[in-house]
């Protein structure tokens, strides 16, 4: 069962992000690739000498996940991938890395996909799972602790979106029973992944 206090905290964070976007559109985008400042959660949390919160370990779920039977071409169609960037094509040798969120998706019988930029060599990973129901709340709480809410991925509470800057940049989106994860060195700010997240959400069953 979802913890009302934690759910309210996530909702408050999302509302704050929406207001920030309304007042200053750059608040959601974060610094560009050329910006010199660091935006990592640990750096900002420790800037004032305050210890960053330690995420609460998520108990091992005892209920089963629901398999995702969609193919990669159904998660993001070839036309959608081409519209995003014609240099990206399916990465035939892709395997999710051990310890990654994509590997967790695979372990939960989700679908894991990747597209390779034929020019830059950048890879975009997108993975979709329907985790055990008992694990979903813990995943959301971990995301809001580690990343920044992004209302442009969807409107809470129907859709909860988060972005974590880094190399690679990381996206997490929650809608209903679905957990969407995407990583890429091509994601410098939330908007870089927005068209793909829009495509994925549109292609998932309601």
Coordinates of N, CA, C and O in Angstrom, one line a residue, residues 18-181:
X18 N 6.3 22.4 -11.3 CA 5.4 23.0 -12.3 C 5.4 24.5 -12.1 O 5.5 25.3 -13.0
X19 N 5.3 25.0 -10.8 CA 5.3 26.4 -10.5 C 6.6 27.1 -11.0 O 6.7 28.2 -11.5
X20 N 7.7 26.3 -10.8 CA 9.0 26.9 -11.2 C 9.1 27.0 -12.7 O 9.7 28.0 -13.2
X21 N 8.5 26.0 -13.4 CA 8.5 26.1 -14.8 C 7.7 27.3 -15.3 O 8.0 27.9 -16.3
X22 N 6.6 27.5 -14.6 CA 5.7 28.6 -15.0 C 6.4 30.0 -14.9 O 6.3 30.9 -15.7
X23 N 7.2 30.1 -13.8 CA 7.8 31.4 -13.5 C 9.1 31.6 -14.3 O 9.5 32.7 -14.7
X24 N 9.8 30.5 -14.5 CA 11.1 30.6 -15.3 C 11.3 29.3 -16.0 O 11.6 28.3 -15.4
X25 N 11.1 29.3 -17.3 CA 11.1 28.0 -18.1 C 12.4 27.3 -17.9 O 12.5 26.1 -18.1
X26 N 13.5 28.0 -17.7 CA 14.8 27.3 -17.6 C 14.9 26.5 -16.3 O 15.9 25.7 -16.1
X27 N 14.0 26.6 -15.4 CA 14.1 25.9 -14.1 C 14.0 24.4 -14.3 O 14.6 23.7 -13.6
X28 N 13.2 24.0 -15.3 CA 13.1 22.6 -15.5 C 14.2 22.0 -16.4 O 14.4 20.8 -16.4
X29 N 14.8 22.9 -17.2 CA 15.7 22.4 -18.2 C 17.1 22.1 -17.5 O 17.8 21.2 -17.9
X30 N 17.4 22.8 -16.4 CA 18.7 22.6 -15.8 C 19.8 23.2 -16.7 O 19.5 23.7 -17.8
X31 N 21.0 23.2 -16.2 CA 22.1 23.9 -17.0 C 22.4 23.1 -18.3 O 22.2 21.9 -18.4
X32 N 22.8 23.8 -19.3 CA 23.1 23.2 -20.6 C 24.4 22.5 -20.5 O 25.1 22.6 -19.5
X33 N 24.8 21.8 -21.6 CA 26.0 21.1 -21.6 C 27.2 22.0 -21.4 O 28.2 21.6 -20.7
X34 N 27.1 23.3 -21.8 CA 28.2 24.2 -21.7 C 28.2 24.9 -20.3 O 29.2 25.6 -20.0
X35 N 27.2 24.7 -19.5 CA 27.2 25.4 -18.2 C 28.3 24.8 -17.3 O 28.5 23.6 -17.3
X36 N 28.8 25.7 -16.5 CA 30.0 25.3 -15.7 C 29.6 24.7 -14.4 O 30.4 24.0 -13.8
X37 N 28.4 25.0 -13.9 CA 28.0 24.5 -12.6 C 27.6 23.1 -12.5 O 27.1 22.5 -13.5
X38 N 27.7 22.5 -11.4 CA 27.3 21.1 -11.2 C 25.9 21.1 -10.7 O 25.4 22.0 -9.9
X39 N 25.1 20.1 -11.1 CA 23.7 20.1 -10.7 C 23.4 18.8 -10.1 O 22.2 18.4 -10.0
X40 N 24.4 18.0 -9.7 CA 24.1 16.7 -9.1 C 23.4 16.8 -7.8 O 23.7 17.8 -7.0
X41 N 22.5 15.9 -7.5 CA 21.7 16.0 -6.2 C 22.6 16.1 -5.0 O 22.4 16.8 -4.1
X42 N 23.8 15.3 -5.0 CA 24.6 15.3 -3.8 C 25.3 16.6 -3.6 O 25.5 17.1 -2.5
X43 N 25.7 17.3 -4.8 CA 26.4 18.6 -4.7 C 25.4 19.6 -4.1 O 25.8 20.4 -3.2
X44 N 24.2 19.7 -4.6 CA 23.3 20.7 -4.1 C 22.9 20.4 -2.7 O 22.7 21.3 -1.9
X45 N 22.7 19.1 -2.3 CA 22.3 18.7 -1.0 C 23.3 19.1 0.1 O 23.0 19.4 1.2
X46 N 24.6 19.0 -0.3 CA 25.7 19.2 0.6 C 26.3 20.7 0.6 O 27.2 21.0 1.3
X47 N 25.7 21.5 -0.3 CA 26.3 22.8 -0.5 C 26.2 23.6 0.8 O 27.1 24.4 1.1
X48 N 25.2 23.5 1.6 CA 25.0 24.2 2.8 C 25.5 23.4 4.1 O 25.2 23.8 5.2
X49 N 26.2 22.3 3.8 CA 26.7 21.6 5.0 C 25.7 20.6 5.5 O 25.9 20.0 6.5
X50 N 24.5 20.4 4.8 CA 23.5 19.5 5.3 C 23.7 18.2 4.6 O 23.9 18.1 3.4
X51 N 23.7 17.1 5.4 CA 23.9 15.8 4.9 C 22.7 15.4 4.1 O 21.6 15.6 4.4
X52 N 23.0 14.8 2.9 CA 22.0 14.4 2.0 C 21.3 13.2 2.6 O 21.8 12.3 3.3
X53 N 19.9 13.1 2.3 CA 19.2 12.0 2.9 C 19.6 10.7 2.3 O 19.9 10.6 1.2
X54 N 19.6 9.7 3.1 CA 19.9 8.3 2.7 C 18.6 7.6 2.3 O 17.7 7.5 3.1
X55 N 18.5 7.1 1.1 CA 17.3 6.4 0.6 C 17.0 5.2 1.5 O 18.0 4.5 1.9
X56 N 15.8 5.0 1.8 CA 15.4 3.8 2.6 C 15.4 2.6 1.7 O 14.9 2.6 0.6
X57 N 16.1 1.5 2.1 CA 16.2 0.3 1.3 C 14.8 -0.2 1.0 O 13.9 -0.2 1.8
X58 N 14.6 -0.7 -0.2 CA 13.3 -1.2 -0.6 C 13.2 -2.7 -0.3 O 14.1 -3.4 -0.8
X59 N 12.2 -3.1 0.4 CA 12.1 -4.6 0.7 C 12.0 -5.4 -0.6 O 11.4 -4.9 -1.6
X60 N 12.5 -6.6 -0.6 CA 12.4 -7.5 -1.7 C 10.9 -7.9 -1.9 O 10.3 -8.4 -1.0
X61 N 10.3 -7.6 -3.1 CA 8.9 -7.9 -3.3 C 8.7 -9.4 -3.3 O 9.5 -10.1 -3.8
X62 N 7.5 -9.7 -2.8 CA 7.1 -11.2 -2.8 C 6.1 -11.4 -3.9 O 5.8 -12.6 -4.2
X63 N 5.5 -10.4 -4.4 CA 4.5 -10.6 -5.5 C 5.2 -10.5 -6.8 O 6.3 -9.9 -7.0
X64 N 4.6 -11.1 -7.9 CA 5.3 -11.2 -9.2 C 5.1 -9.9 -10.0 O 4.2 -9.2 -9.8
X65 N 6.1 -9.7 -10.9 CA 5.9 -8.6 -11.9 C 4.9 -9.1 -13.0 O 4.6 -10.3 -13.1
X66 N 4.5 -8.1 -13.8 CA 3.6 -8.5 -14.9 C 4.5 -8.3 -16.2 O 5.0 -7.3 -16.4
X67 N 4.6 -9.4 -17.0 CA 5.5 -9.3 -18.2 C 5.0 -8.2 -19.1 O 3.8 -8.0 -19.3
X68 N 6.0 -7.6 -19.8 CA 5.7 -6.6 -20.8 C 6.0 -7.3 -22.1 O 7.1 -7.7 -22.4
X69 N 5.0 -7.5 -23.0 CA 5.1 -8.3 -24.2 C 5.3 -7.5 -25.4 O 5.4 -8.0 -26.5
X70 N 5.5 -6.2 -25.3 CA 5.7 -5.3 -26.4 C 7.1 -5.5 -27.0 O 8.0 -5.8 -26.2
X71 N 7.3 -5.2 -28.3 CA 8.6 -5.2 -28.9 C 9.2 -3.8 -28.9 O 8.5 -2.8 -28.6
X72 N 10.5 -3.7 -29.2 CA 11.1 -2.4 -29.2 C 10.5 -1.5 -30.3 O 10.4 -0.3 -30.1
X73 N 10.1 -2.1 -31.4 CA 9.5 -1.3 -32.5 C 8.1 -0.8 -32.1 O 7.5 0.0 -32.7
X74 N 7.5 -1.4 -31.0 CA 6.2 -1.0 -30.5 C 6.4 0.1 -29.4 O 5.6 0.9 -29.2
X75 N 7.6 0.0 -28.7 CA 7.9 1.0 -27.7 C 8.2 2.3 -28.3 O 7.6 3.4 -27.9
X76 N 9.0 2.3 -29.3 CA 9.3 3.5 -30.1 C 9.3 3.0 -31.6 O 10.2 2.2 -31.9
X77 N 8.4 3.4 -32.4 CA 8.3 2.9 -33.8 C 9.5 3.4 -34.6 O 10.1 4.5 -34.2
X78 N 9.8 2.8 -35.7 CA 10.9 3.3 -36.5 C 10.7 4.7 -37.0 O 11.6 5.5 -37.1
X79 N 9.4 5.0 -37.3 CA 9.1 6.4 -37.8 C 9.3 7.4 -36.6 O 9.8 8.5 -36.9
X80 N 9.0 7.0 -35.4 CA 9.2 7.9 -34.3 C 10.7 8.1 -34.0 O 11.2 9.2 -33.7
X81 N 11.5 7.0 -34.1 CA 12.9 7.1 -33.9 C 13.5 8.0 -35.0 O 14.4 8.8 -34.7
X82 N 13.1 7.9 -36.2 CA 13.6 8.7 -37.3 C 13.3 10.2 -37.1 O 14.1 11.0 -37.3
X83 N 12.0 10.4 -36.6 CA 11.6 11.8 -36.4 C 12.4 12.4 -35.3 O 12.7 13.6 -35.3
X84 N 12.8 11.6 -34.3 CA 13.6 12.1 -33.2 C 15.0 12.5 -33.7 O 15.5 13.6 -33.4
X85 N 15.6 11.6 -34.4 CA 16.9 11.9 -35.0 C 17.2 10.8 -36.0 O 17.3 9.6 -35.6
X86 N 17.3 11.1 -37.3 CA 17.5 10.1 -38.3 C 18.8 9.3 -38.2 O 18.9 8.3 -38.9
X87 N 19.7 9.8 -37.4 CA 21.0 9.1 -37.2 C 20.9 7.9 -36.3 O 21.8 7.1 -36.2
X88 N 19.8 7.8 -35.6 CA 19.6 6.7 -34.6 C 18.9 5.5 -35.3 O 17.9 5.6 -35.9
X89 N 19.6 4.4 -35.1 CA 19.0 3.1 -35.6 C 19.1 2.1 -34.5 O 19.9 2.2 -33.5
X90 N 18.4 1.0 -34.6 CA 18.4 -0.1 -33.6 C 19.9 -0.6 -33.3 O 20.6 -0.8 -34.3
X91 N 20.2 -0.8 -32.1 CA 21.5 -1.3 -31.7 C 21.4 -2.8 -31.5 O 20.9 -3.3 -30.4
X92 N 21.8 -3.6 -32.5 CA 21.6 -5.0 -32.4 C 22.3 -5.8 -31.3 O 21.9 -6.9 -30.9
X93 N 23.4 -5.2 -30.9 CA 24.3 -5.9 -29.9 C 24.0 -5.5 -28.4 O 24.7 -5.9 -27.5
X94 N 22.9 -4.8 -28.2 CA 22.6 -4.2 -26.9 C 22.2 -5.3 -25.9 O 21.4 -6.2 -26.1
X95 N 22.8 -5.1 -24.7 CA 22.5 -5.9 -23.5 C 22.5 -4.9 -22.3 O 23.5 -4.2 -22.2
X96 N 21.5 -4.9 -21.5 CA 21.5 -4.0 -20.3 C 22.7 -4.4 -19.4 O 23.0 -5.6 -19.2
X97 N 23.3 -3.4 -18.8 CA 24.5 -3.7 -17.9 C 24.0 -4.2 -16.5 O 23.0 -3.7 -16.0
X98 N 24.8 -5.1 -16.0 CA 24.5 -5.6 -14.6 C 24.5 -4.4 -13.6 O 25.4 -3.5 -13.7
X99 N 23.6 -4.4 -12.7 CA 23.4 -3.3 -11.7 C 22.7 -2.1 -12.2 O 22.4 -1.2 -11.4
X100 N 22.3 -2.0 -13.5 CA 21.6 -0.9 -14.0 C 20.1 -1.0 -13.8 O 19.6 -2.1 -13.5
X101 N 19.4 0.1 -13.9 CA 17.9 0.0 -13.8 C 17.4 -0.8 -15.0 O 16.4 -1.5 -14.8
X102 N 18.0 -0.7 -16.1 CA 17.5 -1.5 -17.3 C 17.6 -3.0 -17.0 O 16.8 -3.8 -17.4
X103 N 18.7 -3.4 -16.3 CA 18.8 -4.8 -16.0 C 17.7 -5.2 -15.0 O 17.2 -6.3 -15.0
X104 N 17.4 -4.3 -14.1 CA 16.3 -4.6 -13.2 C 15.0 -4.8 -13.9 O 14.1 -5.6 -13.6
X105 N 14.8 -3.9 -15.0 CA 13.6 -4.1 -15.8 C 13.6 -5.4 -16.5 O 12.6 -6.1 -16.5
X106 N 14.7 -5.8 -17.0 CA 14.8 -7.1 -17.7 C 14.5 -8.3 -16.7 O 13.8 -9.2 -17.0
X107 N 15.0 -8.2 -15.5 CA 14.8 -9.2 -14.4 C 13.3 -9.3 -14.1 O 12.8 -10.3 -13.6
X108 N 12.6 -8.1 -14.2 CA 11.2 -8.1 -14.0 C 10.3 -8.4 -15.2 O 9.2 -8.0 -15.3
X109 N 11.0 -9.0 -16.2 CA 10.3 -9.5 -17.4 C 9.7 -8.3 -18.2 O 8.7 -8.4 -18.9
X110 N 10.5 -7.2 -18.2 CA 10.1 -6.0 -19.0 C 10.9 -6.1 -20.4 O 11.6 -7.1 -20.7
X111 N 10.7 -5.0 -21.2 CA 11.4 -5.0 -22.5 C 12.5 -3.9 -22.4 O 12.3 -2.9 -21.8
X112 N 13.7 -4.3 -22.9 CA 14.8 -3.4 -22.9 C 15.3 -3.2 -24.3 O 15.5 -4.2 -25.0
X113 N 15.5 -1.9 -24.7 CA 15.8 -1.6 -26.1 C 16.9 -0.5 -26.1 O 17.1 0.2 -25.1
X114 N 17.6 -0.4 -27.3 CA 18.6 0.6 -27.4 C 18.7 1.0 -28.9 O 18.5 0.2 -29.8
X115 N 19.0 2.3 -29.1 CA 19.2 2.8 -30.4 C 20.6 3.5 -30.4 O 21.0 4.2 -29.5
X116 N 21.3 3.2 -31.5 CA 22.7 3.7 -31.7 C 22.8 4.8 -32.7 O 22.2 4.7 -33.8
X117 N 23.4 5.9 -32.3 CA 23.7 7.0 -33.2 C 24.8 6.6 -34.1 O 26.0 6.5 -33.7
X118 N 24.6 6.5 -35.4 CA 25.6 6.0 -36.4 C 26.7 7.0 -36.5 O 27.8 6.7 -37.0
X119 N 26.5 8.3 -36.1 CA 27.5 9.3 -36.3 C 28.3 9.5 -35.0 O 29.6 9.4 -35.0
X120 N 27.6 9.7 -33.9 CA 28.3 10.0 -32.6 C 28.7 8.8 -31.8 O 29.5 8.8 -31.0
X121 N 28.0 7.7 -32.1 CA 28.2 6.5 -31.3 C 27.4 6.5 -30.0 O 27.4 5.6 -29.2
X122 N 26.6 7.6 -29.7 CA 25.8 7.6 -28.5 C 24.7 6.6 -28.6 O 24.2 6.3 -29.7
X123 N 24.4 6.0 -27.4 CA 23.3 5.0 -27.4 C 22.2 5.5 -26.5 O 22.5 6.1 -25.4
X124 N 21.0 5.3 -26.9 CA 19.8 5.6 -26.1 C 19.2 4.3 -25.7 O 18.8 3.5 -26.5
X125 N 19.1 4.1 -24.3 CA 18.5 2.9 -23.8 C 17.1 3.3 -23.3 O 16.9 4.3 -22.7
X126 N 16.1 2.5 -23.6 CA 14.8 2.7 -23.1 C 14.3 1.3 -22.7 O 14.3 0.3 -23.4
X127 N 13.8 1.2 -21.4 CA 13.3 0.0 -20.9 C 11.9 0.2 -20.2 O 11.7 1.3 -19.6
X128 N 11.1 -0.7 -20.3 CA 9.7 -0.6 -19.8 C 9.3 -1.9 -19.0 O 9.5 -3.0 -19.5
X129 N 8.9 -1.7 -17.8 CA 8.5 -2.8 -16.9 C 7.1 -2.5 -16.3 O 6.7 -1.4 -16.2
X130 N 6.5 -3.6 -15.8 CA 5.4 -3.5 -14.9 C 5.9 -4.2 -13.6 O 5.7 -5.4 -13.5
X131 N 6.5 -3.5 -12.7 CA 7.1 -4.1 -11.6 C 6.1 -4.7 -10.6 O 4.9 -4.5 -10.8
X132 N 6.6 -5.6 -9.7 CA 5.6 -6.0 -8.6 C 5.0 -4.8 -8.0 O 5.6 -3.8 -7.7
X133 N 3.7 -4.9 -7.8 CA 2.9 -3.8 -7.2 C 3.5 -3.3 -5.9 O 3.5 -2.1 -5.7
X134 N 4.1 -4.2 -5.1 CA 4.6 -3.8 -3.8 C 5.9 -3.0 -4.0 O 6.4 -2.4 -3.0
X135 N 6.6 -3.1 -5.1 CA 7.8 -2.4 -5.4 C 7.7 -1.0 -5.9 O 8.6 -0.2 -5.9
X136 N 6.5 -0.7 -6.5 CA 6.3 0.5 -7.3 C 6.5 1.8 -6.4 O 7.2 2.7 -6.8
X137 N 5.9 1.8 -5.2 CA 6.1 2.9 -4.3 C 7.5 3.2 -4.0 O 8.0 4.4 -3.9
X138 N 8.3 2.1 -3.7 CA 9.7 2.3 -3.4 C 10.5 2.9 -4.5 O 11.4 3.7 -4.3
X139 N 10.2 2.4 -5.8 CA 10.8 3.0 -6.9 C 10.6 4.5 -7.1 O 11.5 5.2 -7.4
X140 N 9.3 4.9 -6.9 CA 9.0 6.3 -7.0 C 9.7 7.1 -5.9 O 10.2 8.2 -6.2
X141 N 9.7 6.6 -4.7 CA 10.4 7.3 -3.6 C 11.9 7.5 -3.9 O 12.5 8.5 -3.6
X142 N 12.5 6.4 -4.5 CA 13.9 6.5 -4.8 C 14.2 7.5 -5.9 O 15.2 8.2 -5.9
X143 N 13.3 7.6 -6.9 CA 13.4 8.5 -8.0 C 13.3 9.9 -7.5 O 14.2 10.8 -7.9
X144 N 12.4 10.2 -6.7 CA 12.2 11.6 -6.2 C 13.4 12.0 -5.3 O 13.7 13.2 -5.2
X145 N 14.0 11.1 -4.7 CA 15.2 11.4 -3.8 C 16.4 11.7 -4.6 O 17.2 12.6 -4.3
X146 N 16.6 10.9 -5.8 CA 17.8 11.0 -6.5 C 17.7 12.0 -7.7 O 18.8 12.4 -8.2
X147 N 16.5 12.4 -8.1 CA 16.4 13.1 -9.4 C 15.5 14.3 -9.2 O 14.9 14.6 -8.1
X148 N 15.2 15.0 -10.3 CA 14.4 16.2 -10.3 C 13.1 16.0 -11.0 O 13.1 15.4 -12.1
X149 N 12.0 16.3 -10.4 CA 10.7 16.2 -11.0 C 10.6 17.0 -12.3 O 11.1 18.1 -12.4
X150 N 10.0 16.4 -13.4 CA 9.9 17.0 -14.7 C 8.5 16.9 -15.1 O 8.0 15.9 -15.7
X151 N 7.7 18.0 -14.9 CA 6.2 17.9 -15.3 C 6.0 17.9 -16.8 O 4.9 17.5 -17.2
X152 N 7.0 18.2 -17.6 CA 6.8 18.2 -19.1 C 6.7 16.8 -19.6 O 6.3 16.6 -20.7
X153 N 7.1 15.8 -18.8 CA 7.0 14.4 -19.3 C 5.5 13.9 -19.1 O 5.1 12.9 -19.7
X154 N 4.7 14.6 -18.3 CA 3.3 14.3 -18.1 C 2.9 15.0 -16.8 O 3.7 15.5 -16.0
X155 N 1.6 15.0 -16.6 CA 1.0 15.8 -15.5 C 0.7 14.8 -14.3 O 0.0 13.8 -14.5
X156 N 1.3 15.1 -13.2 CA 1.1 14.3 -12.0 C -0.4 14.5 -11.5 O -1.0 15.6 -11.8
X157 N -1.0 13.6 -10.9 CA -0.4 12.3 -10.5 C -0.5 11.2 -11.5 O 0.0 10.1 -11.3
X158 N -1.2 11.5 -12.7 CA -1.3 10.4 -13.7 C 0.1 10.0 -14.2 O 0.3 8.8 -14.4
X159 N 0.9 10.9 -14.4 CA 2.3 10.6 -14.9 C 3.3 11.3 -13.9 O 3.1 12.5 -13.7
X160 N 4.3 10.6 -13.4 CA 5.3 11.2 -12.6 C 6.6 11.0 -13.4 O 7.0 9.9 -13.7
X161 N 7.3 12.1 -13.7 CA 8.5 12.1 -14.5 C 9.7 12.7 -13.7 O 9.5 13.7 -13.0
X162 N 10.9 12.1 -13.9 CA 12.1 12.6 -13.2 C 13.3 12.5 -14.1 O 13.4 11.6 -15.0
X163 N 14.2 13.5 -13.9 CA 15.4 13.5 -14.7 C 16.6 13.7 -13.8 O 16.6 14.5 -12.9
X164 N 17.7 12.9 -14.0 CA 18.9 13.0 -13.2 C 20.0 13.3 -14.2 O 20.3 12.5 -15.1
X165 N 20.7 14.5 -14.0 CA 21.8 14.8 -14.9 C 23.0 14.0 -14.5 O 23.3 13.7 -13.4
X166 N 23.8 13.7 -15.6 CA 25.0 13.0 -15.4 C 25.5 12.5 -16.7 O 25.0 12.9 -17.8
X167 N 26.4 11.6 -16.7 CA 26.9 10.9 -17.9 C 26.8 9.4 -17.7 O 27.6 8.8 -17.1
X168 N 25.7 8.8 -18.1 CA 24.6 9.4 -19.0 C 23.6 10.2 -18.2 O 23.5 10.0 -16.9
X169 N 22.7 11.0 -18.9 CA 21.5 11.5 -18.2 C 20.5 10.4 -18.1 O 20.4 9.5 -18.9
X170 N 19.7 10.5 -17.1 CA 18.8 9.4 -16.8 C 17.3 9.9 -16.6 O 17.1 10.9 -15.9
X171 N 16.4 9.2 -17.2 CA 15.0 9.5 -17.1 C 14.3 8.4 -16.4 O 14.6 7.2 -16.7
X172 N 13.3 8.7 -15.5 CA 12.4 7.7 -15.0 C 11.0 8.3 -15.1 O 10.8 9.5 -14.7
X173 N 10.1 7.5 -15.6 CA 8.7 8.0 -15.8 C 7.8 6.8 -15.2 O 8.0 5.7 -15.5
X174 N 6.8 7.2 -14.5 CA 5.8 6.3 -13.9 C 4.4 6.7 -14.4 O 4.0 7.8 -14.3
X175 N 3.7 5.7 -15.0 CA 2.3 5.9 -15.3 C 1.6 4.6 -15.0 O 1.9 3.5 -15.6
X176 N 0.6 4.7 -14.1 CA -0.1 3.5 -13.7 C 0.8 2.5 -13.2 O 1.6 2.7 -12.3
X177 N 0.7 1.2 -13.8 CA 1.6 0.1 -13.4 C 3.0 0.1 -14.1 O 3.8 -0.7 -13.8
X178 N 3.2 1.1 -15.0 CA 4.4 1.1 -15.8 C 5.5 1.9 -15.2 O 5.3 3.0 -14.6
X179 N 6.7 1.4 -15.4 CA 7.9 2.1 -15.0 C 8.8 2.2 -16.2 O 9.1 1.1 -16.8
X180 N 9.1 3.4 -16.7 CA 9.9 3.6 -17.9 C 11.3 4.2 -17.4 O 11.3 5.1 -16.7
X181 N 12.3 3.6 -18.0 CA 13.7 4.1 -17.7 C 14.4 4.3 -19.0 O 14.3 3.6 -19.9

